[in-house]
């Protein structure tokens, strides 16, 4: 029974709490960044080479933060074979605010109605791109606390990143990631290993309540991001050193201790610079680096630089990007699949990067690895933490099922429809003019959406939003209407009428399946 754990659970801290399953959603349409360069009249390569971006996904006025999160949650639940009764906490991290009071989480509770489960804690968390990480930490902490009742936690990070016409527009994107959290997870969060830095700055913020567009100080934002990375890495290393000392180990933490390193990705080139930044930190902190051979070869001229003076030092940046090129290829490049092809998703960005790593490696390549994760949100808040991948990569294991569920990411990205920059600009103008309207019926095409996508059908005179779901089985959209009627129309099986299962302490959950999208 919920709230009454077996004695074995009460006596022991839940083991290997972390991510059990993931689902990723991105829009069905994209614009080529190379074509956008020509359309915007900027130099060739400004977006593709300078920012490292190839394509950018975007939403029409048919999608909002409610529909994105409805889609990704229902897909995760269907593919995992989970009952809605088995979820005891649901957290949403987003900065795409459509109501100053009502949370997106409450919109998602419509999916739980048929199960009768209303005993679900958690609401929305907001701080720019960091909200998804804060929501995830809340879920992890709940499972590890006296409040845990034995059920799973569900975390959703979702956003629509749009900018006014200008230099920032190509750094947009959209999407959502849902993560199932519980014990015995294939991706276990390492306890006590979080390095956090929080500070006040106006680098990126959204003070205009009637506009989707942010106010951005680009140079300050980069400085805040890189300074937060420095601080978080320093705190993380101090904490892992303390752990190692307690275990009798005398060693220094460096990039070599991470099998993979993923970052929040406003644009891909910043991520490459960030990995170089970690190598710079390793170099400056090393008591006696070898500058004759190895990764620090030829870097002796930078031995006495002050880290805070290097944010825009081109010589330092160039030297350490070159020195870290092999590390970038092996530890980070794979994480940029979704970021490069879909753009910046804000809160889901770093988790899209994590999913990209899982999608492009076999379970045997991932098993036992430590994955470093750096999450940043403007304003600003940042954390660097680590995930330890389970050693069990056998067929049918929790890791095998997680990897299998994400292995089609590239195919899904390739299945999207390319539109011209002119059509993209028209969609941005439509969103700009209508996103805050009441008594409004969206104009975007439902047929362009992926099967199974939730979409906005109307906003009534009291700003109440109604959604429908496109059919999973054919190209015809479901009849527009309230969310509950759509579930009935599609004949989605009711969640299993059983009490939530308390995960065992000896083996991973057996409910994750390799269902189709």
XYZ file of N, CA and C in Angstrom, residues 266-506:
723
model
N 23.096 25.625 -25.414
C 22.430 26.719 -26.132
C 22.740 26.661 -27.628
N 23.988 26.278 -27.937
C 24.416 25.980 -29.301
C 25.665 25.123 -29.190
N 25.915 24.317 -30.208
C 26.912 23.253 -30.090
C 28.337 23.764 -29.896
N 28.675 24.883 -30.516
C 30.050 25.372 -30.402
C 30.377 25.745 -28.957
N 29.401 26.253 -28.202
C 29.650 26.577 -26.798
C 29.967 25.317 -25.990
N 29.346 24.212 -26.342
C 29.625 22.955 -25.654
C 31.065 22.519 -25.903
N 31.532 22.630 -27.145
C 32.910 22.269 -27.448
C 33.876 23.153 -26.663
N 33.558 24.436 -26.576
C 34.394 25.350 -25.795
C 34.349 25.000 -24.308
N 33.218 24.496 -23.853
C 33.070 24.152 -22.440
C 33.922 22.950 -22.058
N 33.991 21.952 -22.937
C 34.865 20.821 -22.635
C 36.321 21.285 -22.581
N 36.699 22.178 -23.506
C 38.053 22.745 -23.471
C 38.275 23.499 -22.160
N 37.232 24.106 -21.662
C 37.312 24.850 -20.404
C 37.629 23.914 -19.229
N 37.042 22.735 -19.237
C 37.333 21.770 -18.177
C 38.791 21.325 -18.249
N 39.318 21.162 -19.455
C 40.738 20.813 -19.586
C 41.609 21.953 -19.078
N 41.214 23.189 -19.334
C 41.948 24.338 -18.793
C 41.964 24.284 -17.264
N 40.829 23.967 -16.661
C 40.759 23.830 -15.210
C 41.688 22.709 -14.718
N 41.665 21.577 -15.411
C 42.551 20.467 -15.040
C 44.013 20.897 -15.107
N 44.357 21.626 -16.158
C 45.739 22.063 -16.374
C 46.190 23.013 -15.265
N 45.354 23.992 -14.936
C 45.737 24.982 -13.933
C 45.781 24.408 -12.529
N 44.983 23.362 -12.281
C 44.944 22.762 -10.947
C 45.958 21.639 -10.765
N 46.529 21.182 -11.849
C 47.484 20.071 -11.750
C 48.777 20.563 -11.091
N 49.301 19.848 -10.097
C 50.514 20.319 -9.410
C 51.745 20.379 -10.303
N 51.826 19.453 -11.271
C 52.996 19.455 -12.157
C 52.630 18.833 -13.500
N 51.913 19.559 -14.340
C 51.468 18.994 -15.620
C 52.635 18.744 -16.566
N 52.522 17.678 -17.333
C 53.523 17.332 -18.333
C 53.227 18.120 -19.607
N 54.061 19.110 -19.886
C 53.836 19.931 -21.081
C 54.704 19.482 -22.259
N 55.384 18.352 -22.094
C 56.220 17.824 -23.167
C 55.490 16.768 -23.994
N 54.567 16.062 -23.344
C 53.806 15.029 -24.041
C 52.425 14.923 -23.407
N 51.549 14.177 -24.059
C 50.210 14.023 -23.514
C 49.306 15.191 -23.852
N 48.120 15.267 -23.232
C 47.131 16.291 -23.593
C 47.580 17.723 -23.304
N 48.514 17.922 -22.355
C 48.954 19.275 -22.011
C 50.202 19.707 -22.792
N 50.558 18.927 -23.780
C 51.755 19.220 -24.565
C 51.669 20.602 -25.226
N 52.726 21.404 -25.032
C 52.801 22.712 -25.674
C 51.989 23.805 -25.004
N 51.469 23.563 -23.818
C 50.609 24.545 -23.157
C 51.321 25.309 -22.043
N 52.639 25.177 -21.962
C 53.364 25.789 -20.841
C 53.180 27.303 -20.776
N 52.929 27.960 -21.903
C 52.775 29.419 -21.919
C 51.550 29.884 -21.138
N 50.605 28.964 -20.866
C 49.372 29.346 -20.188
C 49.352 28.938 -18.707
N 50.491 28.532 -18.195
C 50.533 28.005 -16.835
C 50.121 29.031 -15.788
N 50.384 30.291 -16.022
C 50.134 31.312 -14.997
C 48.914 32.182 -15.282
N 48.085 31.796 -16.246
C 46.894 32.619 -16.514
C 45.909 32.506 -15.350
N 45.141 33.557 -15.149
C 44.094 33.539 -14.137
C 42.787 33.127 -14.803
N 42.138 32.135 -14.232
C 40.959 31.551 -14.866
C 39.889 32.593 -15.169
N 39.719 33.577 -14.274
C 38.666 34.585 -14.455
C 38.992 35.583 -15.564
N 40.232 35.562 -16.068
C 40.617 36.478 -17.142
C 40.564 35.823 -18.518
N 40.057 34.599 -18.581
C 40.169 33.839 -19.830
C 38.848 33.620 -20.562
N 37.750 34.207 -20.095
C 36.442 33.926 -20.707
C 36.410 34.277 -22.190
N 37.108 35.343 -22.579
C 37.094 35.766 -23.981
C 38.506 35.869 -24.545
N 39.422 35.098 -23.965
C 40.803 35.065 -24.436
C 40.896 34.070 -25.595
N 41.017 34.575 -26.804
C 41.004 33.716 -27.989
C 42.205 32.773 -28.031
N 43.355 33.220 -27.543
C 44.546 32.363 -27.559
C 44.347 31.153 -26.647
N 43.830 31.387 -25.447
C 43.557 30.294 -24.512
C 42.504 29.357 -25.094
N 41.443 29.942 -25.619
C 40.348 29.141 -26.185
C 40.846 28.258 -27.313
N 41.599 28.829 -28.233
C 42.098 28.069 -29.386
C 43.035 26.952 -28.946
N 43.925 27.251 -28.020
C 44.907 26.259 -27.581
C 44.251 25.080 -26.881
N 43.285 25.361 -26.028
C 42.677 24.277 -25.259
C 41.587 23.541 -26.038
N 40.978 24.192 -27.034
C 40.083 23.450 -27.914
C 40.878 22.439 -28.737
N 42.063 22.831 -29.157
C 42.926 21.898 -29.893
C 43.391 20.765 -28.976
N 43.804 21.124 -27.767
C 44.311 20.121 -26.827
C 43.236 19.126 -26.406
N 41.999 19.576 -26.386
C 40.890 18.724 -25.916
C 40.127 18.066 -27.048
N 40.627 18.157 -28.277
C 39.866 17.673 -29.432
C 39.585 16.183 -29.351
N 40.555 15.390 -28.915
C 40.328 13.949 -28.805
C 39.316 13.646 -27.711
N 39.417 14.349 -26.600
C 38.459 14.153 -25.507
C 37.051 14.535 -25.956
N 36.949 15.608 -26.741
C 35.640 16.019 -27.252
C 35.040 14.946 -28.148
N 35.846 14.378 -29.029
C 35.359 13.355 -29.941
C 34.842 12.132 -29.189
N 35.527 11.727 -28.129
C 35.174 10.494 -27.425
C 34.148 10.693 -26.313
N 34.144 11.860 -25.677
C 33.320 12.051 -24.482
C 32.069 12.901 -24.694
N 32.070 13.782 -25.703
C 31.009 14.795 -25.780
C 30.314 14.903 -27.126
N 31.014 14.664 -28.213
C 30.438 14.932 -29.544
C 29.115 14.208 -29.762
N 29.031 12.948 -29.333
C 27.793 12.183 -29.548
C 26.602 12.808 -28.846
N 26.851 13.546 -27.769
C 25.749 14.143 -27.003
C 25.046 15.260 -27.763
N 25.647 15.736 -28.854
C 25.111 16.904 -29.550
C 24.178 16.557 -30.710
N 23.795 15.298 -30.828
C 22.917 14.892 -31.930
C 21.639 15.726 -31.979
N 20.869 15.706 -30.901
C 19.595 16.433 -30.899
C 19.836 17.934 -30.939
N 20.818 18.408 -30.206
C 21.112 19.841 -30.186
C 21.463 20.353 -31.573
N 22.286 19.616 -32.301
C 22.692 20.018 -33.642
C 21.538 19.969 -34.629
N 20.661 18.973 -34.487
C 19.595 18.741 -35.452
C 18.275 19.424 -35.099
N 18.100 19.793 -33.830
C 16.817 20.355 -33.394
C 16.956 21.711 -32.718
N 18.135 22.044 -32.209
C 18.345 23.328 -31.567
C 18.228 23.259 -30.059
N 18.163 24.421 -29.460
C 18.121 24.560 -28.009
C 16.704 24.342 -27.502
N 16.505 23.348 -26.637
C 15.175 23.062 -26.084
C 14.992 23.678 -24.698
N 15.958 24.491 -24.235
C 15.925 25.088 -22.899
C 16.004 24.010 -21.809
N 14.975 23.825 -20.999
C 15.097 22.881 -19.873
C 15.414 21.448 -20.309
N 14.898 20.941 -21.426
C 15.250 19.566 -21.818
C 16.608 19.448 -22.493
N 17.282 20.567 -22.754
C 18.482 20.546 -23.574
C 19.520 19.541 -23.086
N 19.922 19.636 -21.832
C 20.978 18.758 -21.332
C 20.510 17.301 -21.274
N 19.200 17.096 -21.108
C 18.680 15.723 -21.055
C 18.486 15.150 -22.460
N 18.282 16.026 -23.441
C 18.349 15.585 -24.827
C 19.763 15.157 -25.175
N 20.756 15.842 -24.604
C 22.153 15.460 -24.810
C 22.443 14.109 -24.164
N 21.906 13.880 -22.972
C 22.076 12.591 -22.316
C 21.430 11.479 -23.141
N 20.225 11.724 -23.630
C 19.536 10.736 -24.463
C 20.322 10.462 -25.747
N 20.968 11.484 -26.297
C 21.759 11.313 -27.514
C 22.940 10.383 -27.292
N 23.571 10.484 -26.127
C 24.669 9.571 -25.787
C 24.161 8.138 -25.714
N 23.049 7.947 -25.014
C 22.491 6.606 -24.865
C 22.076 6.020 -26.210
N 21.561 6.876 -27.092
C 21.050 6.408 -28.388
C 22.144 5.930 -29.328
N 23.370 6.397 -29.115
C 24.442 6.122 -30.080
C 25.528 5.197 -29.548
N 25.258 4.564 -28.411
C 26.220 3.620 -27.860
C 25.515 2.332 -27.447
N 26.224 1.244 -27.583
C 25.689 -0.043 -27.139
C 25.730 -0.115 -25.620
N 24.842 -0.903 -25.017
C 24.859 -1.044 -23.558
C 26.238 -1.423 -23.020
N 26.960 -2.254 -23.759
C 28.291 -2.677 -23.307
C 29.284 -1.521 -23.293
N 29.094 -0.536 -24.168
C 29.973 0.636 -24.180
C 29.653 1.591 -23.038
N 28.428 1.550 -22.559
C 27.983 2.457 -21.506
C 28.184 1.879 -20.109
N 28.136 0.576 -19.985
C 28.151 -0.090 -18.680
C 29.355 0.337 -17.838
N 29.083 0.734 -16.594
C 30.132 1.093 -15.648
C 30.711 2.485 -15.818
N 30.257 3.225 -16.843
C 30.825 4.547 -17.101
C 30.266 5.593 -16.143
N 31.072 6.607 -15.884
C 30.602 7.796 -15.164
C 30.285 8.867 -16.199
N 29.071 9.406 -16.152
C 28.659 10.470 -17.070
C 28.564 11.767 -16.284
N 29.369 12.750 -16.668
C 29.272 14.070 -16.050
C 28.194 14.882 -16.741
N 27.418 15.625 -15.956
C 26.303 16.414 -16.496
C 26.404 17.837 -15.952
N 26.468 18.813 -16.861
C 26.475 20.221 -16.449
C 25.194 20.888 -16.915
N 24.421 21.374 -15.955
C 23.153 22.046 -16.249
C 23.268 23.514 -15.885
N 22.843 24.378 -16.801
C 22.919 25.823 -16.566
C 21.596 26.489 -16.918
N 21.179 27.437 -16.093
C 20.016 28.260 -16.391
C 20.325 29.706 -16.074
N 20.013 30.594 -16.992
C 20.360 32.002 -16.839
C 19.687 32.630 -15.631
N 20.340 33.654 -15.173
C 19.770 34.408 -14.069
C 20.496 34.463 -12.745
N 21.394 33.512 -12.257
C 21.644 32.264 -12.934
C 21.854 31.144 -11.929
N 21.637 29.894 -12.365
C 21.732 28.711 -11.514
C 22.396 27.601 -12.309
N 23.299 26.862 -11.668
C 24.020 25.812 -12.388
C 24.449 24.710 -11.426
N 24.510 23.488 -11.933
C 25.008 22.339 -11.176
C 25.750 21.398 -12.102
N 26.868 20.873 -11.615
C 27.568 19.786 -12.280
C 27.458 18.564 -11.370
N 26.936 17.478 -11.907
C 26.777 16.258 -11.123
C 27.169 15.064 -11.979
N 27.137 13.882 -11.394
C 27.539 12.697 -12.155
C 26.568 11.552 -11.977
N 26.483 10.760 -13.028
C 25.635 9.574 -13.092
C 26.546 8.369 -13.295
N 26.288 7.305 -12.574
C 27.042 6.067 -12.763
C 26.140 5.057 -13.467
N 26.599 4.568 -14.603
C 25.826 3.600 -15.379
C 26.024 2.214 -14.780
N 24.952 1.467 -14.693
C 25.013 0.115 -14.153
C 26.022 -0.741 -14.928
N 26.556 -1.773 -14.263
C 27.469 -2.707 -14.918
C 26.722 -3.759 -15.742
N 25.426 -3.895 -15.484
C 24.648 -4.954 -16.135
C 24.170 -4.510 -17.514
N 24.824 -5.019 -18.546
C 24.457 -4.692 -19.930
C 23.912 -5.906 -20.672
N 23.491 -6.913 -19.946
C 23.000 -8.141 -20.571
C 21.701 -7.878 -21.324
N 21.400 -8.674 -22.352
C 20.129 -8.518 -23.067
C 18.946 -8.619 -22.108
N 18.013 -7.696 -22.244
C 16.850 -7.687 -21.374
C 17.051 -6.947 -20.075
N 18.272 -6.467 -19.795
C 18.528 -5.702 -18.572
C 17.883 -4.328 -18.665
N 17.805 -3.641 -17.536
C 17.215 -2.302 -17.523
C 17.986 -1.360 -18.435
N 19.312 -1.475 -18.474
C 20.113 -0.627 -19.362
C 19.844 -0.964 -20.819
N 19.749 -2.225 -21.127
C 19.475 -2.651 -22.500
C 18.129 -2.105 -22.967
N 17.138 -2.149 -22.104
C 15.812 -1.644 -22.471
C 15.810 -0.124 -22.637
N 16.542 0.568 -21.763
C 16.627 2.023 -21.876
C 17.293 2.421 -23.182
N 18.423 1.791 -23.516
C 19.135 2.097 -24.752
C 18.288 1.746 -25.974
N 17.623 0.604 -25.933
C 16.788 0.187 -27.065
C 15.653 1.164 -27.326
N 15.120 1.749 -26.261
C 13.991 2.672 -26.423
C 14.398 3.981 -27.084
N 15.715 4.270 -27.127
C 16.190 5.537 -27.683
C 16.974 5.370 -28.979
N 17.155 4.128 -29.419
C 18.052 3.880 -30.548
C 17.515 4.403 -31.876
N 16.253 4.813 -31.927
C 15.693 5.320 -33.182
C 15.683 6.847 -33.251
N 16.414 7.522 -32.375
C 16.397 8.988 -32.367
C 16.798 9.580 -33.717
N 17.861 9.045 -34.316
C 18.299 9.579 -35.600
C 17.216 9.382 -36.666
N 16.591 8.219 -36.679
C 15.530 7.964 -37.656
C 14.360 8.911 -37.462
N 14.043 9.195 -36.214
C 12.944 10.124 -35.937
C 13.301 11.535 -36.375
N 14.536 11.944 -36.142
C 14.980 13.257 -36.607
C 14.915 13.345 -38.128
N 15.306 12.265 -38.795
C 15.305 12.248 -40.266
C 13.898 12.211 -40.853
N 12.917 11.790 -40.059
C 11.543 11.673 -40.564
C 10.787 12.993 -40.545
N 11.400 14.040 -40.004
C 10.717 15.336 -39.938
C 10.603 15.979 -41.318
N 9.751 16.967 -41.422
C 9.558 17.694 -42.680
C 10.372 18.986 -42.667
N 11.144 19.190 -43.730
C 11.884 20.450 -43.879
C 10.968 21.508 -44.489
N 11.011 22.708 -43.933
C 10.249 23.819 -44.500
C 11.223 24.952 -44.834
N 10.774 25.855 -45.659
C 11.625 26.968 -46.075
C 11.739 28.002 -44.957
N 12.797 28.812 -44.961
C 12.918 29.886 -43.974
C 11.729 30.840 -43.993
N 11.137 31.026 -45.164
C 9.982 31.923 -45.260
C 8.796 31.355 -44.473
N 8.560 30.052 -44.610
C 7.471 29.412 -43.865
C 7.773 29.448 -42.359
N 9.023 29.220 -42.008
C 9.437 29.309 -40.606
C 9.152 30.709 -40.054
N 9.529 31.741 -40.809
C 9.315 33.122 -40.365
C 7.822 33.421 -40.214
N 7.003 32.880 -41.121
C 5.560 33.082 -41.010
C 5.015 32.444 -39.735
N 5.520 31.268 -39.400
C 5.089 30.600 -38.170
C 5.501 31.393 -36.933
N 6.702 31.947 -36.952
C 7.149 32.766 -35.818
C 6.287 34.017 -35.673
N 5.923 34.613 -36.798
C 5.072 35.806 -36.756
C 3.682 35.452 -36.224
N 3.160 34.294 -36.648
C 1.857 33.857 -36.169
C 1.887 33.626 -34.662
N 2.920 32.960 -34.160
C 3.037 32.745 -32.712
C 3.118 34.071 -31.979
N 3.905 34.985 -32.520
C 4.095 36.284 -31.887
C 2.775 37.032 -31.743
N 1.921 36.923 -32.749
C 0.664 37.685 -32.761
C -0.464 37.009 -32.000
N -0.357 35.698 -31.762
C -1.528 34.973 -31.257
C -1.322 34.197 -29.965
N -0.075 34.035 -29.490
C 0.155 33.099 -28.385
C -0.551 33.505 -27.096
N -0.906 34.800 -26.963
C -1.526 35.288 -25.728
C -3.031 35.550 -25.889
N -3.589 35.198 -27.037
C -4.984 35.546 -27.316
C -5.969 34.606 -26.630
N -7.126 35.151 -26.272
C -8.258 34.351 -25.822
C -9.251 34.220 -26.971
N -10.165 33.235 -26.836
C -11.162 32.962 -27.870
C -10.478 32.794 -29.229
N -9.507 31.890 -29.260
C -8.664 31.713 -30.442
C -8.615 30.239 -30.845
N -8.729 29.996 -32.147
C -8.581 28.654 -32.699
C -7.302 28.625 -33.523
N -6.334 27.782 -33.170
C -5.054 27.740 -33.890
C -5.240 27.461 -35.373
N -4.308 27.970 -36.173
C -4.399 27.865 -37.623
C -3.465 26.806 -38.207
N -2.494 26.360 -37.430
C -1.498 25.422 -37.937
C -2.106 24.093 -38.346
N -1.407 23.414 -39.244
C -1.877 22.135 -39.764
C -1.689 21.022 -38.743
N -2.747 20.247 -38.500
C -2.662 19.079 -37.624
C -1.996 17.922 -38.362
N -2.196 17.858 -39.685
C -1.654 16.765 -40.478
C -0.128 16.731 -40.469
N 0.503 17.863 -40.197
C 1.964 17.908 -40.187
C 2.559 17.323 -38.901
N 1.746 17.127 -37.877
C 2.244 16.621 -36.604
C 2.541 15.130 -36.675
N 3.474 14.662 -35.845
C 3.723 13.230 -35.745
C 2.481 12.524 -35.217
N 2.214 11.285 -35.636
C 1.123 10.510 -35.034
C 1.305 10.426 -33.512
N 0.195 10.547 -32.814
C 0.243 10.458 -31.360
C 0.568 11.761 -30.657
N 0.702 12.854 -31.423
C 1.041 14.150 -30.838
C -0.211 14.854 -30.308
N -0.120 15.354 -29.087
C -1.191 16.205 -28.562
C -1.051 17.596 -29.172
N -2.166 18.264 -29.398
C -2.131 19.594 -29.992
C -3.257 20.442 -29.424
N -3.100 21.746 -29.567
C -4.067 22.712 -29.057
C -5.220 22.851 -30.039
N -6.457 22.678 -29.552
C -7.627 22.829 -30.432
C -8.245 24.214 -30.333
N -8.224 24.799 -29.141
C -8.737 26.167 -29.001
C -8.376 26.720 -27.638
N -8.411 28.046 -27.568
C -8.329 28.770 -26.297
C -9.631 29.544 -26.175
N -10.413 29.257 -25.146
C -11.737 29.884 -25.080
C -11.656 31.314 -24.535
N -12.835 31.930 -24.357
C -12.872 33.334 -23.969
C -12.305 33.586 -22.569
N -12.169 32.528 -21.768
C -11.592 32.650 -20.433
C -10.150 32.112 -20.389
N -9.535 32.017 -21.544
C -8.146 31.544 -21.686
C -7.972 30.076 -21.302
N -9.058 29.309 -21.249
C -8.951 27.886 -20.947
C -8.576 27.142 -22.224
N -7.579 26.269 -22.107
C -7.025 25.587 -23.274
C -7.566 24.168 -23.382
N -7.861 23.766 -24.604
C -8.363 22.426 -24.864
C -7.444 21.736 -25.877
N -7.258 20.437 -25.671
C -6.313 19.682 -26.474
C -6.959 18.429 -27.059
N -6.398 17.968 -28.161
C -6.763 16.683 -28.746
C -5.469 15.961 -29.103
N -5.586 14.672 -29.392
C -4.409 13.890 -29.754
C -4.567 13.327 -31.154
N -3.551 13.491 -31.967
C -3.594 12.914 -33.300
C -3.493 11.395 -33.191
N -4.204 10.700 -34.037
C -4.243 9.242 -33.993
C -2.861 8.633 -34.168
N -2.632 7.530 -33.486
C -1.382 6.789 -33.632
C -1.400 5.880 -34.853
N -2.605 5.525 -35.342
C -2.719 4.453 -36.330
C -2.803 4.913 -37.770
N -3.216 6.154 -38.009
C -3.307 6.600 -39.393
C -3.035 8.094 -39.460
N -3.220 8.665 -40.623
C -2.888 10.074 -40.849
C -4.037 11.022 -40.547
N -5.150 10.484 -40.086
C -6.290 11.354 -39.817
C -6.242 11.844 -38.381
N -6.401 13.155 -38.148
C -6.415 13.642 -36.775
C -7.680 13.192 -36.068
N -7.573 13.032 -34.768
C -8.768 12.731 -33.988
C -9.686 13.945 -33.989
N -10.940 13.718 -33.756
C -11.876 14.833 -33.684
C -11.480 15.745 -32.533
N -11.372 17.027 -32.803
C -10.959 17.972 -31.764
C -11.955 17.968 -30.620
N -11.423 18.079 -29.431
C -12.294 18.108 -28.261
C -11.493 18.095 -26.995
N -12.139 17.873 -25.893
C -11.453 17.822 -24.622
C -10.568 16.600 -24.552
N -9.547 16.696 -23.755
C -8.565 15.630 -23.659
C -9.193 14.296 -23.274
N -10.154 14.309 -22.366
C -10.737 13.050 -21.911
C -11.515 12.362 -23.028
N -12.183 13.126 -23.847
C -12.932 12.512 -24.941
C -11.998 11.917 -25.980
N -10.804 12.515 -26.135
C -9.848 11.996 -27.111
C -9.301 10.653 -26.685
N -9.075 10.495 -25.403
C -8.586 9.208 -24.920
C -9.597 8.113 -25.250
N -10.854 8.422 -25.043
C -11.896 7.440 -25.340
C -11.986 7.158 -26.830
N -11.836 8.211 -27.635
C -11.963 8.037 -29.080
C -10.876 7.142 -29.646
N -9.685 7.181 -29.057
C -8.596 6.392 -29.593
C -8.535 4.995 -28.989
N -9.389 4.736 -28.024
C -9.449 3.424 -27.383
C -8.114 3.022 -26.764
N -7.454 3.981 -26.111
C -6.218 3.659 -25.414
C -6.569 2.809 -24.205
N -5.917 1.674 -24.021
C -6.249 0.799 -22.899
C -6.148 1.526 -21.573
N -7.075 1.215 -20.690
C -7.027 1.808 -19.357
C -5.798 1.303 -18.620
N -5.211 2.143 -17.740
C -4.113 1.656 -16.917
C -4.563 0.457 -16.103
N -3.641 -0.428 -15.815
C -3.967 -1.625 -15.050
C -4.536 -1.259 -13.693
N -5.632 -1.897 -13.334
C -6.284 -1.612 -12.057
C -5.630 -2.445 -10.966
N -4.472 -1.990 -10.549
C -3.776 -2.701 -9.487
C -3.062 -1.683 -8.621
N -2.680 -2.101 -7.436
C -1.980 -1.198 -6.546
C -0.585 -0.940 -7.099
N -0.055 0.241 -6.874
C 1.293 0.533 -7.348
C 2.295 -0.494 -6.824
N 3.166 -0.916 -7.719
C 4.169 -1.906 -7.344
C 5.343 -1.218 -6.666
N 5.771 -1.741 -5.517
C 6.939 -1.211 -4.844
C 8.168 -1.871 -5.445
N 9.088 -1.090 -6.004
C 10.265 -1.693 -6.622
C 11.042 -2.544 -5.622
N 11.563 -3.660 -6.097
C 12.355 -4.515 -5.226
C 13.713 -3.886 -4.986
N 14.411 -4.389 -3.998
C 15.731 -3.849 -3.690
C 16.840 -4.708 -4.264
N 16.480 -5.745 -4.998
C 17.504 -6.661 -5.504
C 17.651 -6.631 -7.014
